[in-house]
mmCIF file of N, CA and C in Angstrom:
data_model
loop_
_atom_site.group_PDB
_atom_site.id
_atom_site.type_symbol
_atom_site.label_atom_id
_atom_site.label_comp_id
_atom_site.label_asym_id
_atom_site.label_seq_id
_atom_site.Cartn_x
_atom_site.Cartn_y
_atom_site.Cartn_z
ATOM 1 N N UNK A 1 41.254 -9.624 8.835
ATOM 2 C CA UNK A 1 41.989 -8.395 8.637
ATOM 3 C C UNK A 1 40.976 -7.281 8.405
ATOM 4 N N UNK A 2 41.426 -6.153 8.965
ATOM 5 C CA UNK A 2 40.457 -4.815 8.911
ATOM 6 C C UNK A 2 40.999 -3.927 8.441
ATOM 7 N N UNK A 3 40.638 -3.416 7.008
ATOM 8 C CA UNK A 3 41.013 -2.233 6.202
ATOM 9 C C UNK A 3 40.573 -1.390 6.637
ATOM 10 N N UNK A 4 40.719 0.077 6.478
ATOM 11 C CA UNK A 4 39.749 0.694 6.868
ATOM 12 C C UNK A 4 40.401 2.062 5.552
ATOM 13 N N UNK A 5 39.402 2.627 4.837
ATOM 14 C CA UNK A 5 39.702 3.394 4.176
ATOM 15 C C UNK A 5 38.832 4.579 4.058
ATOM 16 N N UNK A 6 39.446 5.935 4.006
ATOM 17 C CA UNK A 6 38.798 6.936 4.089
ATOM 18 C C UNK A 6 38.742 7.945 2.820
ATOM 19 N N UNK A 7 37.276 7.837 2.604
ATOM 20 C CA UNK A 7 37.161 7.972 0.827
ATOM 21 C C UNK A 7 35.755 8.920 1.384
ATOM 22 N N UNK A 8 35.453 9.960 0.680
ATOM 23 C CA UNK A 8 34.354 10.565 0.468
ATOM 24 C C UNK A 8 32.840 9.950 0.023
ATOM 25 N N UNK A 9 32.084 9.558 0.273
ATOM 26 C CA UNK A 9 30.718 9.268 -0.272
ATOM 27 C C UNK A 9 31.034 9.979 -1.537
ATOM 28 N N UNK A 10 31.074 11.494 -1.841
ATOM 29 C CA UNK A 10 30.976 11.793 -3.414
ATOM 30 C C UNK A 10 32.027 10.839 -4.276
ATOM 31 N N UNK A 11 33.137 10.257 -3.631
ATOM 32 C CA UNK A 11 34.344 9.867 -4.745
ATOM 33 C C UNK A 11 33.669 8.635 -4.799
ATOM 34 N N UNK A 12 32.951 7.854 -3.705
ATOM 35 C CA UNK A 12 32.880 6.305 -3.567
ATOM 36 C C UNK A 12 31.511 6.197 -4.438
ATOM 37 N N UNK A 13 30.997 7.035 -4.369
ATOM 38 C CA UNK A 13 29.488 6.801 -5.751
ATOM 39 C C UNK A 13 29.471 6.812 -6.707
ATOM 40 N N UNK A 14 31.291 8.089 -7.346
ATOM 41 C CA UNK A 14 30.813 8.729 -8.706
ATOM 42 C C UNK A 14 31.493 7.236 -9.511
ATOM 43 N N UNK A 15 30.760 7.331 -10.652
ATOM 44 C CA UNK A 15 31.597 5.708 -11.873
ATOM 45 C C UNK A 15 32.774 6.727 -12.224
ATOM 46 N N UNK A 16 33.321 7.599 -12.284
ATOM 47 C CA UNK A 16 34.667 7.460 -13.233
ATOM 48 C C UNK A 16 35.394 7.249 -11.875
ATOM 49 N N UNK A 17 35.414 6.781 -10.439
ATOM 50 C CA UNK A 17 36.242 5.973 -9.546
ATOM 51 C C UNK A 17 36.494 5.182 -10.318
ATOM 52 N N UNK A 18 37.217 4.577 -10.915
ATOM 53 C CA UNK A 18 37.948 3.531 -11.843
ATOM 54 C C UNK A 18 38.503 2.177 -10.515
ATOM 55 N N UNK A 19 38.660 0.934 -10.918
ATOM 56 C CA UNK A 19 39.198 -0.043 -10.268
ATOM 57 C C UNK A 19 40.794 0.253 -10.332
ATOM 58 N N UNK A 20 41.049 0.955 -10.882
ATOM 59 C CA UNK A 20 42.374 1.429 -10.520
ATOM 60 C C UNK A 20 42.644 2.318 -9.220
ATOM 61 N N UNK A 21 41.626 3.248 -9.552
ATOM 62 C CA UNK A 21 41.685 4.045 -8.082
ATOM 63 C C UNK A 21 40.855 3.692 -7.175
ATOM 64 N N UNK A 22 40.427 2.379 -6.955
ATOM 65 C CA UNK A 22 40.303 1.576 -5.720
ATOM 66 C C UNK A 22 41.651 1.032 -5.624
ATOM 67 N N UNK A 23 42.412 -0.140 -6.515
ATOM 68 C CA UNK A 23 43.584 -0.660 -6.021
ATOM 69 C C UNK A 23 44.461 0.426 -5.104
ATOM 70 N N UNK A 24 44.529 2.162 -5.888
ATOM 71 C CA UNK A 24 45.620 2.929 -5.551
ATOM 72 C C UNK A 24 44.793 3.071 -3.771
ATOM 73 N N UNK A 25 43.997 3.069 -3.503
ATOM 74 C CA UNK A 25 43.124 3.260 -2.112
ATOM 75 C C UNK A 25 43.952 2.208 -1.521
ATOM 76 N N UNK A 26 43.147 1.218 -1.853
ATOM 77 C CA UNK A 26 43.527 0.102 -0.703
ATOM 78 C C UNK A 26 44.732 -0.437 -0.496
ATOM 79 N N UNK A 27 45.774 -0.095 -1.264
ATOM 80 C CA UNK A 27 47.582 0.068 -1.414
ATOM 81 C C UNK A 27 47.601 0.935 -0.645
ATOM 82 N N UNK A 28 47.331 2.052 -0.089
ATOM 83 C CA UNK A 28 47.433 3.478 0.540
ATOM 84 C C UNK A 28 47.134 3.122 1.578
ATOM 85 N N UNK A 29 46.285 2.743 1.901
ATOM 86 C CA UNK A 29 45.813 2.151 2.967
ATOM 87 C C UNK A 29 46.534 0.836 3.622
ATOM 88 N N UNK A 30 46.854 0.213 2.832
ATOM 89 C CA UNK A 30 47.867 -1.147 3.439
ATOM 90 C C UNK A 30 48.324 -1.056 4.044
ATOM 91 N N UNK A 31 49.681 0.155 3.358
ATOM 92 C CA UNK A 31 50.866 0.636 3.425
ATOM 93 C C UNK A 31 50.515 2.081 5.042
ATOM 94 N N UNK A 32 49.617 2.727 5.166
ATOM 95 C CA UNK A 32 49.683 3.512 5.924
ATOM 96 C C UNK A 32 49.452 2.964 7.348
ATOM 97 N N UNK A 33 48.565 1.562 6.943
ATOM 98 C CA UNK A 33 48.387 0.961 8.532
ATOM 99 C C UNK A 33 49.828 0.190 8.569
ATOM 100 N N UNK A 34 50.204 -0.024 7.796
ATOM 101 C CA UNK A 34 51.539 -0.753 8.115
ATOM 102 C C UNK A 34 51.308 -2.260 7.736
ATOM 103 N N UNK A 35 50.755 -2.635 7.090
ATOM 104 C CA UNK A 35 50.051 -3.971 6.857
ATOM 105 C C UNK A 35 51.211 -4.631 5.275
ATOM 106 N N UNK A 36 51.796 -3.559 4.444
ATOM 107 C CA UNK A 36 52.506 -4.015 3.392
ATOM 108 C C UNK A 36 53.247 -2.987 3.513
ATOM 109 N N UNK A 37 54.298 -3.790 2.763
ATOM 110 C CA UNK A 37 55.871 -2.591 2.413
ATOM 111 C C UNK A 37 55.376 -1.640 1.475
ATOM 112 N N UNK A 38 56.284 -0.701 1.500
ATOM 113 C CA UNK A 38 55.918 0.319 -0.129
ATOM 114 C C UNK A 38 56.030 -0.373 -1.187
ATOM 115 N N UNK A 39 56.855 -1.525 -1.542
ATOM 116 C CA UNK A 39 57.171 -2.302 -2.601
ATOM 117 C C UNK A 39 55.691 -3.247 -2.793
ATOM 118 N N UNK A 40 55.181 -3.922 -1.738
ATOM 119 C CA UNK A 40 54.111 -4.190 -1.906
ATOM 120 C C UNK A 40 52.847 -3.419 -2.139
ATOM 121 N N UNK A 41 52.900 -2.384 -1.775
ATOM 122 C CA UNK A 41 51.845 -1.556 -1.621
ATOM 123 C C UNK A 41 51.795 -1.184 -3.064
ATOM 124 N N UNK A 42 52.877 -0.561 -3.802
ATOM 125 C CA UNK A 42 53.138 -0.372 -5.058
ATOM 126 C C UNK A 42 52.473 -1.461 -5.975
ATOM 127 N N UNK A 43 52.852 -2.690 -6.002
ATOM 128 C CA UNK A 43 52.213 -3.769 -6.348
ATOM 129 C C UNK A 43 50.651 -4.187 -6.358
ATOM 130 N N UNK A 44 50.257 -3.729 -5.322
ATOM 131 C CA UNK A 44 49.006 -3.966 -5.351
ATOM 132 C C UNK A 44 48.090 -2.845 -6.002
ATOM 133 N N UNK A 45 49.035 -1.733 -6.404
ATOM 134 C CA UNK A 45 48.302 -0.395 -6.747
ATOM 135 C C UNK A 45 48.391 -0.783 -8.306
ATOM 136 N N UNK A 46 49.422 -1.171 -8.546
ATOM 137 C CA UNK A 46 49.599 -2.140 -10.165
ATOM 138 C C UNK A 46 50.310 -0.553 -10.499
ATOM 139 N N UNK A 47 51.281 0.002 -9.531
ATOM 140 C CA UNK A 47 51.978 1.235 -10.039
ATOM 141 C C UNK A 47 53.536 0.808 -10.264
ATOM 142 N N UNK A 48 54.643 1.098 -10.850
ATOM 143 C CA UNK A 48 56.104 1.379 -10.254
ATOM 144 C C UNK A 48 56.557 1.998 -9.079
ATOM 145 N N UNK A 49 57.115 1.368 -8.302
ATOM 146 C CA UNK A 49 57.447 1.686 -7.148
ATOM 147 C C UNK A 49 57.900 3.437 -7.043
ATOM 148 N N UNK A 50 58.527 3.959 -8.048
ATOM 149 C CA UNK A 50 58.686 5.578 -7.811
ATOM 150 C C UNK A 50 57.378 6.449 -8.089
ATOM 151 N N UNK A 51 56.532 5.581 -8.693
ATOM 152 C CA UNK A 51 55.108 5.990 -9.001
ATOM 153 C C UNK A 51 54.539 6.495 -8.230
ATOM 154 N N UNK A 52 54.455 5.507 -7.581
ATOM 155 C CA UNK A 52 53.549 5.067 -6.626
ATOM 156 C C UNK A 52 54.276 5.986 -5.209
ATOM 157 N N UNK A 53 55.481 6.176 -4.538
ATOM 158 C CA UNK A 53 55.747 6.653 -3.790
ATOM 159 C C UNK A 53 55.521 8.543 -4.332
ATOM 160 N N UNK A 54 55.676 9.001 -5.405
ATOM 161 C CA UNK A 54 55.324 10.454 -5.900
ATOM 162 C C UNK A 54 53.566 10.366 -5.456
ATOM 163 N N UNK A 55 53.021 9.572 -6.185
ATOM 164 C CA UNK A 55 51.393 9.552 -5.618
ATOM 165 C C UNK A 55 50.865 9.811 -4.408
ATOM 166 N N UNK A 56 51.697 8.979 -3.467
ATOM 167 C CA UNK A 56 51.425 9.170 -1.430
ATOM 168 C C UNK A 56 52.059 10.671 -1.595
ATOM 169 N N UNK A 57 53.279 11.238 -2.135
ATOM 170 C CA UNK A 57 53.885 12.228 -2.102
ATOM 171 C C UNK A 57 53.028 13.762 -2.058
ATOM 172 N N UNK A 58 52.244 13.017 -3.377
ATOM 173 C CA UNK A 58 51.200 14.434 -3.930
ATOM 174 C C UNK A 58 50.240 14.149 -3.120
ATOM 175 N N UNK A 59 49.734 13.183 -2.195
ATOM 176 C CA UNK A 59 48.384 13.090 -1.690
ATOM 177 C C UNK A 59 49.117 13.879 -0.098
ATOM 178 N N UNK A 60 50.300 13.918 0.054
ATOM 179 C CA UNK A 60 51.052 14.311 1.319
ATOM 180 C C UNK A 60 51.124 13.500 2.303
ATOM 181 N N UNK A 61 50.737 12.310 1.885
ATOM 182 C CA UNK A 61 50.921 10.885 2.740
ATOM 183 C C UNK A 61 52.697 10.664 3.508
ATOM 184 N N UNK A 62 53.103 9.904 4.105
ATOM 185 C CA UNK A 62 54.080 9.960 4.017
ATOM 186 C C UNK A 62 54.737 8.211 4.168
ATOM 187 N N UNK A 63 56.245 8.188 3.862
ATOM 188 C CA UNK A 63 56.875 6.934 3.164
ATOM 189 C C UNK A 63 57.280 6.144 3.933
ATOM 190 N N UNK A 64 57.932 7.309 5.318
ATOM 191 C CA UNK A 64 57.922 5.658 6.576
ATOM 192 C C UNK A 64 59.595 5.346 6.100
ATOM 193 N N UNK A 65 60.364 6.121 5.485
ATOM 194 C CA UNK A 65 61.857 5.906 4.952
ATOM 195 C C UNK A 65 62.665 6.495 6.061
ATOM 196 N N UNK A 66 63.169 5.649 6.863
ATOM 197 C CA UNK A 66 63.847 5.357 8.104
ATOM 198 C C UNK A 66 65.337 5.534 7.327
ATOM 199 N N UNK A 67 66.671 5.696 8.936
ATOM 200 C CA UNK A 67 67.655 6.172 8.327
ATOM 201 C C UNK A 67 68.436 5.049 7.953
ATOM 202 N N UNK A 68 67.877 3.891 8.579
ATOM 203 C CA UNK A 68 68.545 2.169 8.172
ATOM 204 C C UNK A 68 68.372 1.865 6.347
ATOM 205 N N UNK A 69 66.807 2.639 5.921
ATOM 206 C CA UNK A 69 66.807 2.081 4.910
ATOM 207 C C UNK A 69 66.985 3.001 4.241
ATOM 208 N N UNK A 70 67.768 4.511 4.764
ATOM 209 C CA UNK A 70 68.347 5.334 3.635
ATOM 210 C C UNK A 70 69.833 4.696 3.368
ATOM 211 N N UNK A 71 70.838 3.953 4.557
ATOM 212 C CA UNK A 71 72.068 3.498 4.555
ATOM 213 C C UNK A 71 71.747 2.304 3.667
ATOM 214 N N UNK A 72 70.804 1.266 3.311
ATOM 215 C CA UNK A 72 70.844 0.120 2.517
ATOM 216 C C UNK A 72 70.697 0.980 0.875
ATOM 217 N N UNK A 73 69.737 1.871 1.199
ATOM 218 C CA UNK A 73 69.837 2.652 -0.271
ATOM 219 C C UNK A 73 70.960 3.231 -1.077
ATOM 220 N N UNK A 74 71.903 3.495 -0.194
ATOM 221 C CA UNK A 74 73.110 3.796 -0.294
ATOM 222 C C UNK A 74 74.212 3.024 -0.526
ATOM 223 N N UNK A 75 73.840 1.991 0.094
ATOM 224 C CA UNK A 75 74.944 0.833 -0.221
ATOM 225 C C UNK A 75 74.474 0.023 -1.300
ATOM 226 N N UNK A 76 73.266 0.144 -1.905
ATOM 227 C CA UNK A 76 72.671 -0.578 -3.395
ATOM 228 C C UNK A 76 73.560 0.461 -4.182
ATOM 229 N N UNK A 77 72.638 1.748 -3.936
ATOM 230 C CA UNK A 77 73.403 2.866 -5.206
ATOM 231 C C UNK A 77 75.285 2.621 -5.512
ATOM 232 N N UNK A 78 76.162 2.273 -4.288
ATOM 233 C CA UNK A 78 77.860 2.270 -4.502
ATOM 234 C C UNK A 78 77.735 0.720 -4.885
ATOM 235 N N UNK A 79 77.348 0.080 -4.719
ATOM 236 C CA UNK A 79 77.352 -1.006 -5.363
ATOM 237 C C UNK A 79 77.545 -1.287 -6.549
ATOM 238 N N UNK A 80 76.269 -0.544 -7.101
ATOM 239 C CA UNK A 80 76.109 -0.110 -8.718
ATOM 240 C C UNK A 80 77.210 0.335 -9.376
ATOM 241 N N UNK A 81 77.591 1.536 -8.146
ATOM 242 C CA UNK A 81 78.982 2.127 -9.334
ATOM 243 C C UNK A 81 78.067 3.656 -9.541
ATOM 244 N N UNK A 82 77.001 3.707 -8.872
ATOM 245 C CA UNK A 82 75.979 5.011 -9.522
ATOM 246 C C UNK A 82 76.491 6.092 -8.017
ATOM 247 N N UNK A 83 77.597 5.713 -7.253
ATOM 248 C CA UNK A 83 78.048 6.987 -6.265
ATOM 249 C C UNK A 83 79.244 6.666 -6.017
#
């Protein structure tokens, strides 16, 4: 398997890069080649899934939320009783 991640030499040298913000990289990266779900991708970032989707949000990444899995979102939420 071939990651490929695009990180600055200044971010990839400096120490306060934390192993956290490698996991949040290579989750970003999973998820943008298409290699893991957002749920996984989330997981591997060691974030909450709404976390973690605001994070790609603020980086202007984007979520890949198709209109099939806005209708399953919808049918979880009436399920609930929450529409």
């Amino acid at each position: 398997m071939k990651i490929t991640l695009n990180i600055s030499d200044e971010i990839a040298q400096d120490s306060a890069f934390s192993r956290a913000n490698w996991l949040r990289e290579i989750a970003i990266a999973l998820f943008e080649q298409e290699r893991v779900t957002l749920g996984g991708a989330s997981q591997i970032a060691d974030m909450h899934l709404m976390e973690f989707q605001k994070y790609i949000g603020h980086r202007g990444g984007c979520i890949h939320y198709d209109v099939q899995e806005f209708d399953e979102d919808l049918q979880n939420l009436r399920s609930r009783g929450w529409l």
